[in-house]
Amino acid sequence: MGSQRRRWLLLFSYDKGTKGDFRRNIAIAGIFIVWSIIIFLPFYRAPEIPALPVDGNGHLFKVYKLIQDGWKPWINDWYTGYPFLKYYPPLSYLVAAFFGKILGTPIRGLAITLTLFSLIGMASLYKLTKNVPLSLLYPTLLAHSPIVTIEGAYPRLCALLVAPAFILGAKLILEGSAKEITLGSMLVSIVLLTHHSALLPLVVLMAVLYLRRIPSGYNIVRAIGIILVLTAFFYVPFILDYRYSNFFTITKHPYLFEYTSIKLKEILLSKYLLLMVPLLLTLLLSVRKTIRHITLAVTLIILATGYYSPVRSFYSLPLLSKMLPYRWLDVLPLVLVLGSSEVERKSIVKITAVALIIAVTLVLPYSIGGMPKDYLELAEFLKDEKERDWRFYVVPAVAPYSYLPALTGKLSLNGWYHEGNPADKEYSRMVYVVDRVIHHGQDNNLAEHYLLPYAARFFITSIQSPVPKPYKYVGKIGRFRIYEANTSFFTPVDLLIVGRFYDLPYRYIYMPSLTDIPQGVRTVMYLGEPKKSEERILLGFVKEGGTLIVIPERAGEFLGIKSVLIAMPNVTGFAPFVYEGKTWYGPVFKGNLTPIVKVSNYTLIGFKDVGKGRIYFIGGNLLFHSLYWNSSKELNFIFSLAKHENASLEYGNFIIGDTMFRATLNSTSGVAAIISIAYYPYWKVYIDGREVKVWRDYRTGLMVVSIPKGVHKIEGVYRDPFINLRYYSLLGWVLAGAYVLTRRKKTGKIKPMRPLSGPDR
């Protein structure tokens, strides 16, 4: 910008003395608006229920949910419930929902949002480059990129569309006045609130291309303060509750690291990237000015190769380990466009940009069709089913099924943002055991112990395959085969397993360690060696009539009984005690035990009575032995020692909303019950108006409470402690906007703004 330019607040300043400039700016603004609509015309022409690629319908559901119910901090439509938009920046969804509410459909709201974000990005890019064709080319490249046509990753697309605003905002923060620092902070906040994965590449871009000297500490501190206020409603809960999320560290998942990396050959032969080669060649016309851009472009390509990269070890760094490698290419078009703006031969750059706009539009066309007929018929079938105390699960689980709750009004075990699912670890185990059933026919009775507590009444497959027990075939709609099982939203459980985790074909609650025991539990099975603090709890439980089964893995003294490690001989009635052809070692017991099975002078399985209850000691690493040899006889024997009470738990008057549930329970005895909602610390449960303790079942990820005998009213409420931050941030946006838009009364000639770049710096 030349030093004669006046201080500005908006893109196109208007000097009353230069009507030609004003008209030109109006014409440019008109071109930008029209082109922002044209490049996203498929979204305006899409059917009301569109079939979007990969992630698309998952994103569209969130827009629908906001339109219908507003921004509730918890929703039950997906998985077994999850905190809505706590771990995914919400701005693009909120804007799309606003316009979708006005226009009547989520897809139209999304179309307007893409246009609006594109317009902001073009305006910012024009302010940076003063080049209309380049400003038009950048969103055109993004609108036809794999982000749209393959991934359907619309919030990430929105962040990239407004990425020039991030660059412009950062430059204002570094070198602007107080008012420009505020405007710059607002522009940066827009990107931060749209998608977090765009932040790291943009910071790298800004540092390489524009950071020539140490910025003013005052400007940075002021900007950070403003940005914190503007983004607090999202980033404060995100950071404080990050431990409850499930973001992948990609280097810990080699298959994911490899899958999200791109081979160099694939990058160079990509039709989309090949179209950018002419843009890259223009940078060679002024290498001295564009060497940073060329270097950065090459670096981005190398980083995108990830798993195949010579700098593969970089991905072990904390921030890089959360970044999917291929996403480094997201900012490549911006780097090339910014570099081209530095080229001295402007006419060649403009011609190249116009040619590329035409080429991209012709070579990479796309359209959006409607959902298949059988999909809509399946939605109608589910919608007609009564009540909402159950879920459906469609496999193989792909993104389009995550939109079904919008069409059915029913809860779905499908979802499309695993990072926000607080029961993701347990849910992933369920996916694994179900996959073994439908693809390999291996049903070892594990799947039902996830699906039934998850209240998955309907199990629906789009392929012909085996299904888990106890689902029964009820009908077929197009390619969808529908199976049904009896389910309950409240599952009574009287067995608690503590210690080492094994996925076993029985109903139980699992906890990795013990602080107390839910009332209603009749048997505790401890796998491993209890700590002294746990022994006190366990002894108290047994004295009151409970049954304890201890299965240690090493020698020691536990609950007053000593164990020693021996080479196990074969025992009649048991599988061979041999491990991979070698000797099997396991603990056996000596002391005051009533033996059930003896080995030499030791007890392999025995018990002792304590108070009103009984403790069983099982040696020989027998549980692992039964799994190693696939001995159902041994496994059934171990679990036959557990004491059960056939309690009946019925419920009625069931109501569920996004942040609450309510029911009347009738139990024939005191029971521990799994509630079919994911455990999260902000859920409070009340029985007859009194708050009760909520435990987490680490097998299913669901909530567990103790329910007394008789008829009782139960109510659950989700209380978000961060909800008021939304209002503080909204106030911050209003005040910041008012400050930026308010002009002081002129008292003389305006001092020109110090240039951000160029020869006048």
CSV table of C-alpha atoms in Angstrom, one decimal, residues 41-240:
chain,number,residue,atom,x,y,z
A,41,LEU,CA,-24.0,-22.8,-7.5
A,42,PRO,CA,-24.2,-26.6,-7.0
A,43,PHE,CA,-25.1,-26.0,-3.4
A,44,TYR,CA,-27.9,-23.6,-4.4
A,45,ARG,CA,-29.3,-26.1,-6.9
A,46,ALA,CA,-28.9,-29.2,-4.6
A,47,PRO,CA,-32.0,-31.0,-3.5
A,48,GLU,CA,-33.4,-30.4,0.0
A,49,ILE,CA,-31.9,-33.8,1.2
A,50,PRO,CA,-28.6,-33.9,-0.7
A,51,ALA,CA,-26.2,-36.8,-1.1
A,52,LEU,CA,-23.0,-35.1,-0.2
A,53,PRO,CA,-19.6,-36.7,-0.5
A,54,VAL,CA,-17.9,-38.4,2.5
A,55,ASP,CA,-18.1,-36.0,5.5
A,56,GLY,CA,-20.8,-33.8,3.9
A,57,ASN,CA,-24.0,-35.1,5.5
A,58,GLY,CA,-22.3,-35.3,8.9
A,59,HIS,CA,-21.6,-31.6,8.7
A,60,LEU,CA,-25.0,-30.9,7.3
A,61,PHE,CA,-26.7,-32.6,10.2
A,62,LYS,CA,-25.1,-30.2,12.6
A,63,VAL,CA,-26.5,-27.3,10.7
A,64,TYR,CA,-29.9,-29.0,10.8
A,65,LYS,CA,-29.6,-29.6,14.6
A,66,LEU,CA,-28.8,-25.9,15.2
A,67,ILE,CA,-31.8,-24.8,13.1
A,68,GLN,CA,-34.2,-27.1,14.9
A,69,ASP,CA,-33.0,-27.0,18.5
A,70,GLY,CA,-30.4,-24.2,18.8
A,71,TRP,CA,-27.0,-24.8,20.3
A,72,LYS,CA,-27.5,-27.3,23.1
A,73,PRO,CA,-24.3,-28.2,24.9
A,74,TRP,CA,-25.2,-31.9,24.7
A,75,ILE,CA,-27.2,-33.9,22.1
A,76,ASN,CA,-28.3,-37.5,22.1
A,77,ASP,CA,-28.9,-37.9,18.4
A,78,TRP,CA,-25.4,-39.4,17.7
A,79,TYR,CA,-23.5,-42.2,19.3
A,80,THR,CA,-24.7,-42.5,22.9
A,81,GLY,CA,-24.7,-38.7,23.2
A,82,TYR,CA,-21.9,-36.2,23.0
A,83,PRO,CA,-21.1,-32.6,23.8
A,84,PHE,CA,-22.3,-30.7,20.8
A,85,LEU,CA,-19.7,-28.5,19.0
A,86,LYS,CA,-17.4,-28.5,22.1
A,87,TYR,CA,-14.5,-29.9,20.1
A,88,TYR,CA,-15.3,-28.6,16.7
A,89,PRO,CA,-15.1,-24.8,16.0
A,90,PRO,CA,-18.7,-23.7,15.5
A,91,LEU,CA,-18.7,-20.5,13.4
A,92,SER,CA,-19.5,-21.9,10.0
A,93,TYR,CA,-22.3,-24.1,11.5
A,94,LEU,CA,-23.8,-21.1,13.3
A,95,VAL,CA,-23.7,-18.9,10.2
A,96,ALA,CA,-25.2,-21.7,8.1
A,97,ALA,CA,-27.9,-22.4,10.7
A,98,PHE,CA,-28.8,-18.6,10.7
A,99,PHE,CA,-29.3,-18.5,7.0
A,100,GLY,CA,-30.8,-22.0,6.9
A,101,LYS,CA,-33.4,-20.9,9.4
A,102,ILE,CA,-34.4,-18.0,7.2
A,103,LEU,CA,-34.3,-20.0,3.9
A,104,GLY,CA,-35.9,-23.1,5.4
A,105,THR,CA,-33.3,-25.8,4.6
A,106,PRO,CA,-29.8,-26.6,5.9
A,107,ILE,CA,-28.3,-27.0,2.4
A,108,ARG,CA,-29.3,-23.4,1.4
A,109,GLY,CA,-27.9,-22.1,4.6
A,110,LEU,CA,-24.6,-23.9,3.8
A,111,ALA,CA,-24.7,-22.4,0.3
A,112,ILE,CA,-25.0,-18.8,1.6
A,113,THR,CA,-22.3,-19.5,4.2
A,114,LEU,CA,-19.8,-20.7,1.5
A,115,THR,CA,-20.7,-17.6,-0.5
A,116,LEU,CA,-20.2,-15.2,2.5
A,117,PHE,CA,-16.9,-16.8,3.5
A,118,SER,CA,-15.7,-16.7,0.0
A,119,LEU,CA,-16.6,-13.0,-0.3
A,120,ILE,CA,-14.7,-12.2,2.9
A,121,GLY,CA,-11.7,-14.1,1.6
A,122,MET,CA,-11.8,-12.4,-1.8
A,123,ALA,CA,-12.1,-9.0,-0.3
A,124,SER,CA,-9.2,-9.6,2.0
A,125,LEU,CA,-7.1,-11.1,-0.8
A,126,TYR,CA,-7.8,-8.1,-3.0
A,127,LYS,CA,-6.7,-5.8,-0.1
A,128,LEU,CA,-3.4,-7.8,0.1
A,129,THR,CA,-2.7,-8.1,-3.7
A,130,LYS,CA,-4.7,-5.4,-5.5
A,131,ASN,CA,-5.2,-8.0,-8.2
A,132,VAL,CA,-8.8,-8.9,-9.2
A,133,PRO,CA,-8.1,-12.1,-11.2
A,134,LEU,CA,-5.9,-13.6,-8.4
A,135,SER,CA,-8.6,-12.7,-5.9
A,136,LEU,CA,-11.2,-14.6,-8.0
A,137,LEU,CA,-8.9,-17.5,-8.7
A,138,TYR,CA,-8.2,-18.4,-5.1
A,139,PRO,CA,-11.8,-19.3,-4.1
A,140,THR,CA,-12.3,-20.9,-7.5
A,141,LEU,CA,-9.5,-23.3,-6.8
A,142,LEU,CA,-10.9,-24.2,-3.4
A,143,ALA,CA,-14.5,-24.6,-4.7
A,144,HIS,CA,-13.3,-27.3,-7.0
A,145,SER,CA,-10.8,-28.9,-4.7
A,146,PRO,CA,-11.0,-32.4,-3.2
A,147,ILE,CA,-12.1,-30.7,0.0
A,148,VAL,CA,-15.4,-30.1,-1.7
A,149,THR,CA,-15.7,-32.8,-4.3
A,150,ILE,CA,-14.2,-35.8,-2.3
A,151,GLU,CA,-14.2,-34.9,1.4
A,152,GLY,CA,-17.2,-32.7,1.8
A,153,ALA,CA,-15.2,-31.0,4.6
A,154,TYR,CA,-17.2,-27.7,4.5
A,155,PRO,CA,-16.1,-26.0,7.8
A,156,ARG,CA,-12.4,-26.6,6.8
A,157,LEU,CA,-13.3,-25.2,3.4
A,158,CYS,CA,-14.8,-22.1,5.0
A,159,ALA,CA,-11.6,-21.6,7.1
A,160,LEU,CA,-9.5,-21.8,4.0
A,161,LEU,CA,-11.8,-19.4,2.1
A,162,VAL,CA,-11.3,-16.8,4.8
A,163,ALA,CA,-7.6,-17.6,5.3
A,164,PRO,CA,-6.6,-14.3,3.5
A,165,ALA,CA,-8.5,-12.5,6.2
A,166,PHE,CA,-6.2,-14.2,8.7
A,167,ILE,CA,-3.1,-12.9,6.9
A,168,LEU,CA,-4.6,-9.5,6.6
A,169,GLY,CA,-5.6,-9.5,10.3
A,170,ALA,CA,-2.2,-10.7,11.4
A,171,LYS,CA,-0.5,-7.9,9.4
A,172,LEU,CA,-2.8,-5.3,11.0
A,173,ILE,CA,-2.0,-6.6,14.4
A,174,LEU,CA,1.7,-6.4,13.7
A,175,GLU,CA,1.8,-2.9,12.3
A,176,GLY,CA,-1.6,-1.2,12.8
A,177,SER,CA,-3.1,1.3,15.1
A,178,ALA,CA,-5.3,0.5,18.1
A,179,LYS,CA,-8.4,0.3,15.9
A,180,GLU,CA,-6.7,-1.8,13.3
A,181,ILE,CA,-5.4,-4.2,15.9
A,182,THR,CA,-9.0,-4.7,17.0
A,183,LEU,CA,-10.1,-5.3,13.4
A,184,GLY,CA,-7.1,-7.6,12.9
A,185,SER,CA,-8.0,-9.6,16.0
A,186,MET,CA,-11.6,-10.0,14.7
A,187,LEU,CA,-10.4,-11.3,11.4
A,188,VAL,CA,-8.0,-13.8,13.0
A,189,SER,CA,-10.8,-14.9,15.4
A,190,ILE,CA,-13.0,-15.7,12.4
A,191,VAL,CA,-10.6,-18.3,11.2
A,192,LEU,CA,-9.9,-19.6,14.7
A,193,LEU,CA,-13.6,-20.2,15.2
A,194,THR,CA,-14.1,-21.8,11.8
A,195,HIS,CA,-11.6,-24.7,11.8
A,196,HIS,CA,-8.6,-25.4,14.1
A,197,SER,CA,-6.5,-27.5,11.6
A,198,ALA,CA,-6.1,-24.4,9.4
A,199,LEU,CA,-4.3,-22.5,12.2
A,200,LEU,CA,-0.9,-24.2,12.1
A,201,PRO,CA,-0.3,-24.0,8.3
A,202,LEU,CA,-1.4,-20.3,8.4
A,203,VAL,CA,0.9,-19.5,11.2
A,204,VAL,CA,3.8,-21.1,9.3
A,205,LEU,CA,2.8,-19.2,6.2
A,206,MET,CA,2.6,-15.9,8.0
A,207,ALA,CA,5.9,-16.4,9.7
A,208,VAL,CA,7.8,-17.3,6.5
A,209,LEU,CA,6.3,-14.7,4.2
A,210,TYR,CA,5.6,-11.7,6.4
A,211,LEU,CA,7.5,-11.8,9.7
A,212,ARG,CA,10.6,-9.7,8.8
A,213,ARG,CA,11.2,-8.2,12.3
A,214,ILE,CA,10.2,-8.7,15.9
A,215,PRO,CA,6.7,-7.3,16.3
A,216,SER,CA,5.6,-4.8,18.9
A,217,GLY,CA,5.0,-6.5,22.3
A,218,TYR,CA,2.2,-4.0,23.0
A,219,ASN,CA,0.4,-5.0,19.8
A,220,ILE,CA,0.7,-8.7,20.4
A,221,VAL,CA,-0.5,-8.5,24.0
A,222,ARG,CA,-3.4,-6.3,23.1
A,223,ALA,CA,-4.4,-8.6,20.2
A,224,ILE,CA,-4.1,-11.7,22.4
A,225,GLY,CA,-6.4,-10.2,24.9
A,226,ILE,CA,-9.0,-9.3,22.3
A,227,ILE,CA,-8.8,-12.7,20.6
A,228,LEU,CA,-9.2,-14.5,24.0
A,229,VAL,CA,-12.4,-12.6,24.7
A,230,LEU,CA,-13.8,-13.2,21.2
A,231,THR,CA,-13.0,-16.9,21.1
A,232,ALA,CA,-13.3,-17.8,24.9
A,233,PHE,CA,-16.8,-19.4,24.4
A,234,PHE,CA,-15.2,-22.1,22.3
A,235,TYR,CA,-11.5,-22.4,23.3
A,236,VAL,CA,-11.9,-22.2,27.1
A,237,PRO,CA,-14.2,-25.3,27.2
A,238,PHE,CA,-12.1,-26.9,24.5
A,239,ILE,CA,-8.8,-26.6,26.4
A,240,LEU,CA,-10.2,-27.3,29.9
